[in-house]
GROMACS .gro file of C-alpha atoms in nm:
model
  338
    1UNK     CA    1   0.000   0.000   0.000
    2UNK     CA    2   0.148   0.336  -0.103
    3UNK     CA    3   0.071   0.620   0.131
    4UNK     CA    4   0.177   0.960  -0.007
    5UNK     CA    5   0.215   1.244   0.239
    6UNK     CA    6   0.242   1.030   0.552
    7UNK     CA    7   0.533   0.952   0.782
    8UNK     CA    8   0.383   0.623   0.898
    9UNK     CA    9   0.568   0.420   0.637
   10UNK     CA   10   0.447   0.176   0.376
   11UNK     CA   11   0.273  -0.111   0.556
   12UNK     CA   12   0.309  -0.464   0.428
   13UNK     CA   13   0.161  -0.778   0.577
   14UNK     CA   14   0.317  -1.122   0.566
   15UNK     CA   15   0.305  -1.397   0.825
   16UNK     CA   16   0.543  -1.620   0.624
   17UNK     CA   17   0.278  -1.882   0.549
   18UNK     CA   18   0.499  -1.987   0.258
   19UNK     CA   19   0.723  -2.162   0.511
   20UNK     CA   20   0.414  -2.330   0.659
   21UNK     CA   21   0.304  -2.451   0.317
   22UNK     CA   22   0.641  -2.563   0.179
   23UNK     CA   23   0.891  -2.588   0.465
   24UNK     CA   24   1.173  -2.371   0.602
   25UNK     CA   25   1.362  -2.347   0.271
   26UNK     CA   26   1.065  -2.158   0.123
   27UNK     CA   27   1.056  -1.899   0.401
   28UNK     CA   28   1.048  -1.535   0.294
   29UNK     CA   29   1.201  -1.416   0.623
   30UNK     CA   30   1.538  -1.351   0.457
   31UNK     CA   31   1.373  -1.111   0.214
   32UNK     CA   32   1.180  -0.937   0.492
   33UNK     CA   33   1.507  -0.873   0.677
   34UNK     CA   34   1.660  -0.734   0.359
   35UNK     CA   35   1.367  -0.495   0.311
   36UNK     CA   36   1.380  -0.377   0.671
   37UNK     CA   37   1.752  -0.310   0.646
   38UNK     CA   38   1.726  -0.132   0.313
   39UNK     CA   39   1.411   0.076   0.373
   40UNK     CA   40   1.435   0.136   0.747
   41UNK     CA   41   1.154   0.348   0.887
   42UNK     CA   42   0.998   0.385   0.540
   43UNK     CA   43   0.876   0.027   0.574
   44UNK     CA   44   0.632  -0.105   0.833
   45UNK     CA   45   0.585  -0.480   0.859
   46UNK     CA   46   0.279  -0.644   1.012
   47UNK     CA   47   0.250  -1.020   1.057
   48UNK     CA   48  -0.123  -1.030   0.978
   49UNK     CA   49  -0.305  -1.330   0.832
   50UNK     CA   50  -0.548  -1.212   0.563
   51UNK     CA   51  -0.803  -1.457   0.700
   52UNK     CA   52  -0.820  -1.240   1.015
   53UNK     CA   53  -1.098  -1.003   0.917
   54UNK     CA   54  -1.075  -0.796   1.237
   55UNK     CA   55  -0.700  -0.737   1.203
   56UNK     CA   56  -0.736  -0.641   0.837
   57UNK     CA   57  -1.023  -0.402   0.915
   58UNK     CA   58  -0.830  -0.233   1.198
   59UNK     CA   59  -0.528  -0.181   0.972
   60UNK     CA   60  -0.735  -0.025   0.694
   61UNK     CA   61  -0.927   0.187   0.941
   62UNK     CA   62  -0.598   0.318   1.080
   63UNK     CA   63  -0.486   0.452   0.743
   64UNK     CA   64  -0.826   0.519   0.583
   65UNK     CA   65  -0.832   0.715   0.260
   66UNK     CA   66  -0.458   0.778   0.281
   67UNK     CA   67  -0.434   0.437   0.114
   68UNK     CA   68  -0.376   0.490  -0.256
   69UNK     CA   69  -0.305   0.135  -0.368
   70UNK     CA   70  -0.354  -0.216  -0.235
   71UNK     CA   71  -0.131  -0.482  -0.393
   72UNK     CA   72  -0.271  -0.822  -0.302
   73UNK     CA   73  -0.018  -1.098  -0.367
   74UNK     CA   74  -0.100  -1.322  -0.069
   75UNK     CA   75  -0.199  -1.677  -0.159
   76UNK     CA   76  -0.168  -2.047  -0.110
   77UNK     CA   77  -0.008  -2.085  -0.455
   78UNK     CA   78   0.026  -2.459  -0.522
   79UNK     CA   79  -0.240  -2.680  -0.678
   80UNK     CA   80  -0.065  -2.985  -0.531
   81UNK     CA   81  -0.075  -2.843  -0.178
   82UNK     CA   82  -0.439  -2.736  -0.213
   83UNK     CA   83  -0.552  -3.098  -0.239
   84UNK     CA   84  -0.394  -3.168   0.102
   85UNK     CA   85  -0.606  -2.910   0.282
   86UNK     CA   86  -0.880  -2.759   0.062
   87UNK     CA   87  -1.028  -2.557   0.350
   88UNK     CA   88  -0.704  -2.374   0.425
   89UNK     CA   89  -0.648  -2.318   0.054
   90UNK     CA   90  -0.996  -2.172   0.001
   91UNK     CA   91  -1.001  -1.956   0.313
   92UNK     CA   92  -0.662  -1.804   0.226
   93UNK     CA   93  -0.728  -1.751  -0.144
   94UNK     CA   94  -1.100  -1.669  -0.151
   95UNK     CA   95  -1.203  -1.555   0.198
   96UNK     CA   96  -0.879  -1.363   0.247
   97UNK     CA   97  -0.937  -1.178  -0.078
   98UNK     CA   98  -1.291  -1.094   0.028
   99UNK     CA   99  -1.160  -0.952   0.357
  100UNK     CA  100  -0.918  -0.725   0.172
  101UNK     CA  101  -1.179  -0.613  -0.080
  102UNK     CA  102  -1.434  -0.530   0.186
  103UNK     CA  103  -1.182  -0.339   0.398
  104UNK     CA  104  -1.080  -0.141   0.090
  105UNK     CA  105  -1.443  -0.064   0.005
  106UNK     CA  106  -1.519   0.052   0.361
  107UNK     CA  107  -1.210   0.256   0.436
  108UNK     CA  108  -1.030   0.338   0.108
  109UNK     CA  109  -1.283   0.309  -0.177
  110UNK     CA  110  -1.076   0.528  -0.407
  111UNK     CA  111  -0.767   0.307  -0.387
  112UNK     CA  112  -0.647   0.092  -0.675
  113UNK     CA  113  -0.688  -0.276  -0.581
  114UNK     CA  114  -0.440  -0.495  -0.767
  115UNK     CA  115  -0.481  -0.871  -0.737
  116UNK     CA  116  -0.235  -1.132  -0.859
  117UNK     CA  117  -0.467  -1.398  -0.996
  118UNK     CA  118  -0.338  -1.693  -1.199
  119UNK     CA  119  -0.357  -1.860  -1.537
  120UNK     CA  120  -0.496  -2.163  -1.349
  121UNK     CA  121  -0.838  -1.994  -1.364
  122UNK     CA  122  -0.850  -2.141  -1.717
  123UNK     CA  123  -0.806  -2.491  -1.577
  124UNK     CA  124  -0.675  -2.746  -1.825
  125UNK     CA  125  -0.858  -2.588  -2.121
  126UNK     CA  126  -0.523  -2.480  -2.276
  127UNK     CA  127  -0.438  -2.850  -2.310
  128UNK     CA  128  -0.714  -2.884  -2.569
  129UNK     CA  129  -0.532  -2.652  -2.807
  130UNK     CA  130  -0.373  -2.809  -3.116
  131UNK     CA  131  -0.018  -2.868  -2.993
  132UNK     CA  132   0.277  -3.023  -3.169
  133UNK     CA  133   0.580  -3.184  -3.011
  134UNK     CA  134   0.917  -3.036  -3.104
  135UNK     CA  135   1.260  -3.159  -2.994
  136UNK     CA  136   1.272  -2.949  -2.674
  137UNK     CA  137   0.916  -2.820  -2.629
  138UNK     CA  138   0.548  -2.841  -2.701
  139UNK     CA  139   0.428  -2.562  -2.929
  140UNK     CA  140   0.094  -2.449  -3.067
  141UNK     CA  141   0.019  -2.509  -3.433
  142UNK     CA  142   0.149  -2.235  -3.662
  143UNK     CA  143  -0.120  -1.992  -3.771
  144UNK     CA  144  -0.353  -2.068  -3.480
  145UNK     CA  145  -0.529  -1.756  -3.340
  146UNK     CA  146  -0.354  -1.819  -3.007
  147UNK     CA  147  -0.007  -1.843  -3.159
  148UNK     CA  148   0.081  -1.507  -2.999
  149UNK     CA  149  -0.050  -1.633  -2.665
  150UNK     CA  150  -0.368  -1.716  -2.475
  151UNK     CA  151  -0.613  -1.424  -2.443
  152UNK     CA  152  -0.850  -1.327  -2.163
  153UNK     CA  153  -1.144  -1.450  -2.373
  154UNK     CA  154  -1.056  -1.816  -2.308
  155UNK     CA  155  -1.342  -1.976  -2.112
  156UNK     CA  156  -1.294  -2.058  -1.744
  157UNK     CA  157  -1.589  -2.303  -1.750
  158UNK     CA  158  -1.614  -2.681  -1.813
  159UNK     CA  159  -1.257  -2.758  -1.717
  160UNK     CA  160  -1.053  -2.911  -1.435
  161UNK     CA  161  -0.903  -2.622  -1.243
  162UNK     CA  162  -0.746  -2.808  -0.950
  163UNK     CA  163  -0.872  -2.703  -0.608
  164UNK     CA  164  -0.616  -2.422  -0.608
  165UNK     CA  165  -0.750  -2.300  -0.941
  166UNK     CA  166  -1.107  -2.310  -0.807
  167UNK     CA  167  -1.021  -2.098  -0.503
  168UNK     CA  168  -0.840  -1.849  -0.725
  169UNK     CA  169  -1.138  -1.836  -0.964
  170UNK     CA  170  -1.356  -1.739  -0.665
  171UNK     CA  171  -1.113  -1.463  -0.570
  172UNK     CA  172  -1.075  -1.348  -0.932
  173UNK     CA  173  -1.451  -1.313  -0.978
  174UNK     CA  174  -1.485  -1.129  -0.644
  175UNK     CA  175  -1.223  -0.875  -0.750
  176UNK     CA  176  -1.404  -0.818  -1.078
  177UNK     CA  177  -1.740  -0.789  -0.902
  178UNK     CA  178  -1.623  -0.533  -0.647
  179UNK     CA  179  -1.497  -0.328  -0.939
  180UNK     CA  180  -1.816  -0.348  -1.141
  181UNK     CA  181  -2.075  -0.351  -0.862
  182UNK     CA  182  -1.919  -0.090  -0.633
  183UNK     CA  183  -1.734   0.109  -0.900
  184UNK     CA  184  -1.394   0.042  -0.744
  185UNK     CA  185  -1.063   0.046  -0.930
  186UNK     CA  186  -0.985  -0.325  -0.935
  187UNK     CA  187  -0.775  -0.544  -1.160
  188UNK     CA  188  -0.694  -0.915  -1.187
  189UNK     CA  189  -0.351  -0.992  -1.326
  190UNK     CA  190  -0.382  -1.354  -1.439
  191UNK     CA  191  -0.017  -1.440  -1.408
  192UNK     CA  192   0.194  -1.695  -1.581
  193UNK     CA  193   0.506  -1.776  -1.378
  194UNK     CA  194   0.590  -1.471  -1.164
  195UNK     CA  195   0.954  -1.486  -1.062
  196UNK     CA  196   1.275  -1.300  -0.998
  197UNK     CA  197   1.582  -1.286  -0.772
  198UNK     CA  198   1.367  -1.255  -0.457
  199UNK     CA  199   1.165  -1.570  -0.524
  200UNK     CA  200   1.179  -1.833  -0.249
  201UNK     CA  201   1.129  -2.125  -0.485
  202UNK     CA  202   1.031  -2.473  -0.375
  203UNK     CA  203   0.944  -2.800  -0.547
  204UNK     CA  204   0.570  -2.733  -0.538
  205UNK     CA  205   0.587  -2.368  -0.646
  206UNK     CA  206   0.832  -2.137  -0.820
  207UNK     CA  207   0.993  -2.372  -1.065
  208UNK     CA  208   1.260  -2.142  -1.214
  209UNK     CA  209   1.398  -2.037  -0.875
  210UNK     CA  210   1.388  -2.391  -0.738
  211UNK     CA  211   1.544  -2.533  -1.055
  212UNK     CA  212   1.830  -2.283  -1.044
  213UNK     CA  213   1.888  -2.359  -0.675
  214UNK     CA  214   1.903  -2.732  -0.752
  215UNK     CA  215   2.160  -2.679  -1.027
  216UNK     CA  216   2.366  -2.448  -0.804
  217UNK     CA  217   2.365  -2.681  -0.503
  218UNK     CA  218   2.364  -3.024  -0.667
  219UNK     CA  219   2.022  -3.114  -0.528
  220UNK     CA  220   1.822  -3.370  -0.726
  221UNK     CA  221   1.533  -3.232  -0.931
  222UNK     CA  222   1.221  -3.413  -1.056
  223UNK     CA  223   1.053  -3.333  -1.387
  224UNK     CA  224   0.684  -3.427  -1.385
  225UNK     CA  225   0.526  -3.541  -1.712
  226UNK     CA  226   0.504  -3.425  -2.073
  227UNK     CA  227   0.865  -3.542  -2.135
  228UNK     CA  228   0.988  -3.218  -1.979
  229UNK     CA  229   0.866  -3.025  -2.281
  230UNK     CA  230   0.587  -2.834  -2.106
  231UNK     CA  231   0.611  -2.460  -2.173
  232UNK     CA  232   0.557  -2.167  -1.936
  233UNK     CA  233   0.602  -1.796  -1.982
  234UNK     CA  234   0.797  -1.624  -1.706
  235UNK     CA  235   0.772  -1.260  -1.604
  236UNK     CA  236   1.036  -1.085  -1.394
  237UNK     CA  237   0.901  -0.929  -1.075
  238UNK     CA  238   1.028  -0.591  -1.190
  239UNK     CA  239   0.826  -0.611  -1.513
  240UNK     CA  240   0.519  -0.709  -1.310
  241UNK     CA  241   0.565  -0.415  -1.073
  242UNK     CA  242   0.593  -0.183  -1.372
  243UNK     CA  243   0.261  -0.322  -1.498
  244UNK     CA  244   0.106  -0.257  -1.158
  245UNK     CA  245   0.235   0.100  -1.158
  246UNK     CA  246   0.095   0.154  -1.508
  247UNK     CA  247  -0.248   0.044  -1.387
  248UNK     CA  248  -0.219   0.262  -1.077
  249UNK     CA  249  -0.142   0.562  -1.298
  250UNK     CA  250  -0.457   0.510  -1.508
  251UNK     CA  251  -0.686   0.271  -1.315
  252UNK     CA  252  -0.989   0.095  -1.455
  253UNK     CA  253  -1.285  -0.084  -1.298
  254UNK     CA  254  -1.320  -0.463  -1.280
  255UNK     CA  255  -1.044  -0.522  -1.536
  256UNK     CA  256  -0.873  -0.852  -1.621
  257UNK     CA  257  -0.537  -0.900  -1.791
  258UNK     CA  258  -0.331  -1.205  -1.876
  259UNK     CA  259   0.017  -1.107  -1.763
  260UNK     CA  260   0.333  -1.308  -1.811
  261UNK     CA  261   0.646  -1.318  -2.020
  262UNK     CA  262   0.447  -1.375  -2.339
  263UNK     CA  263   0.642  -1.455  -2.651
  264UNK     CA  264   0.938  -1.251  -2.524
  265UNK     CA  265   1.006  -1.467  -2.218
  266UNK     CA  266   0.904  -1.834  -2.215
  267UNK     CA  267   1.070  -2.174  -2.201
  268UNK     CA  268   1.010  -2.543  -2.164
  269UNK     CA  269   1.141  -2.741  -1.868
  270UNK     CA  270   1.417  -2.893  -2.083
  271UNK     CA  271   1.513  -2.550  -2.215
  272UNK     CA  272   1.521  -2.407  -1.863
  273UNK     CA  273   1.747  -2.690  -1.745
  274UNK     CA  274   1.991  -2.625  -2.030
  275UNK     CA  275   1.997  -2.250  -1.955
  276UNK     CA  276   2.061  -2.309  -1.584
  277UNK     CA  277   2.339  -2.559  -1.656
  278UNK     CA  278   2.506  -2.310  -1.889
  279UNK     CA  279   2.490  -2.026  -1.635
  280UNK     CA  280   2.610  -2.231  -1.336
  281UNK     CA  281   2.862  -2.442  -1.528
  282UNK     CA  282   2.746  -2.778  -1.392
  283UNK     CA  283   2.494  -3.044  -1.492
  284UNK     CA  284   2.166  -3.090  -1.310
  285UNK     CA  285   2.105  -3.417  -1.128
  286UNK     CA  286   1.748  -3.489  -1.233
  287UNK     CA  287   1.499  -3.769  -1.275
  288UNK     CA  288   1.178  -3.800  -1.473
  289UNK     CA  289   0.833  -3.893  -1.345
  290UNK     CA  290   0.581  -3.971  -1.621
  291UNK     CA  291   0.293  -3.862  -1.395
  292UNK     CA  292   0.200  -3.506  -1.486
  293UNK     CA  293   0.043  -3.296  -1.213
  294UNK     CA  294  -0.338  -3.291  -1.225
  295UNK     CA  295  -0.466  -2.994  -1.423
  296UNK     CA  296  -0.114  -2.890  -1.524
  297UNK     CA  297  -0.068  -2.699  -1.848
  298UNK     CA  298   0.123  -2.848  -2.139
  299UNK     CA  299   0.169  -2.510  -2.307
  300UNK     CA  300   0.087  -2.170  -2.167
  301UNK     CA  301   0.202  -1.838  -2.311
  302UNK     CA  302   0.016  -1.517  -2.222
  303UNK     CA  303  -0.126  -1.291  -2.490
  304UNK     CA  304  -0.023  -0.946  -2.367
  305UNK     CA  305  -0.207  -0.751  -2.638
  306UNK     CA  306  -0.493  -0.629  -2.418
  307UNK     CA  307  -0.267  -0.487  -2.149
  308UNK     CA  308  -0.031  -0.335  -2.404
  309UNK     CA  309  -0.329  -0.178  -2.578
  310UNK     CA  310  -0.444  -0.011  -2.256
  311UNK     CA  311  -0.091   0.076  -2.136
  312UNK     CA  312   0.130   0.111  -2.444
  313UNK     CA  313   0.423   0.251  -2.245
  314UNK     CA  314   0.476  -0.091  -2.082
  315UNK     CA  315   0.667  -0.387  -2.222
  316UNK     CA  316   0.869  -0.691  -2.118
  317UNK     CA  317   1.232  -0.604  -2.042
  318UNK     CA  318   1.365  -0.936  -1.905
  319UNK     CA  319   1.382  -1.263  -2.095
  320UNK     CA  320   1.421  -1.605  -1.932
  321UNK     CA  321   1.801  -1.615  -1.960
  322UNK     CA  322   1.839  -1.269  -1.806
  323UNK     CA  323   1.603  -1.368  -1.522
  324UNK     CA  324   1.808  -1.682  -1.450
  325UNK     CA  325   2.141  -1.499  -1.463
  326UNK     CA  326   2.020  -1.240  -1.212
  327UNK     CA  327   1.863  -1.509  -0.994
  328UNK     CA  328   2.190  -1.704  -0.975
  329UNK     CA  329   2.407  -1.398  -0.910
  330UNK     CA  330   2.179  -1.274  -0.631
  331UNK     CA  331   2.131  -1.606  -0.450
  332UNK     CA  332   2.431  -1.831  -0.512
  333UNK     CA  333   2.600  -1.758  -0.179
  334UNK     CA  334   2.278  -1.787   0.022
  335UNK     CA  335   2.180  -2.117  -0.140
  336UNK     CA  336   2.520  -2.277  -0.086
  337UNK     CA  337   2.543  -2.161   0.275
  338UNK     CA  338   2.239  -2.365   0.384
   0.00000   0.00000   0.00000
């Protein structure tokens, strides 16, 4: 939340549930300590759970209409983990989002509400596209309307979302509805793989960061299904923040954008492994499991045309190789010191 004209600092809430979901290696505490050291009194941290409606309401009431922007990135982000505890998954992803929306409506209705949704709202519908198998990747048929990427018009109905995808659909629709029904400035960024040097990757979420860590440390890595040729687009956190700032500068109501690396920044698992090996200078110790994850995408590349049309000053600046190089340089010492 950005608060111009106040000395109270920029509040951010995180109770490090990522460590609860995925174990100590996925903790974001190291990044919190870095932010506190770098920003000092300009940063205020609160360990609030977004499922705690009273705590969220008190925070928003404290700042009121000084709140200009709410950036909602909190989530249980793994469709594998969601099946272990669907109630926790849904209350974090759906109920938590509702708490934030309602607090914004009551205390800061003029704020821009930015929600990081997911491409999993489309379920496994992308797997029905005409795909062809190439030596290192799956790719869509040449000349198909979605060759540039998957647009926001793809249906979210009649598909297997995974329980994670279902909870994110609920949150996504709520964000849209608060925008349209209450006239609030809300947006859903349906992300591909959101990543960068600050990503605490783990086996169940954050594949580029976790893959690079495995190459750097010699840890064994498992590739699940599709012969390792499944394709994802990857957007650097900096490019995503720039997209958020573009929306904040000219907000809209109840908007939805597919946001990812698009055609400028995407790779298959096999291609990512080769890039990591080249950057680190060592081979990855990996094994293959033929069992693909339920509801997983074979090929997903975001069509960025709608967002670029509304915000033509924005574009992708980081490709996959640049993301991986920065990720390795920023984290090598920390990974190897564990």
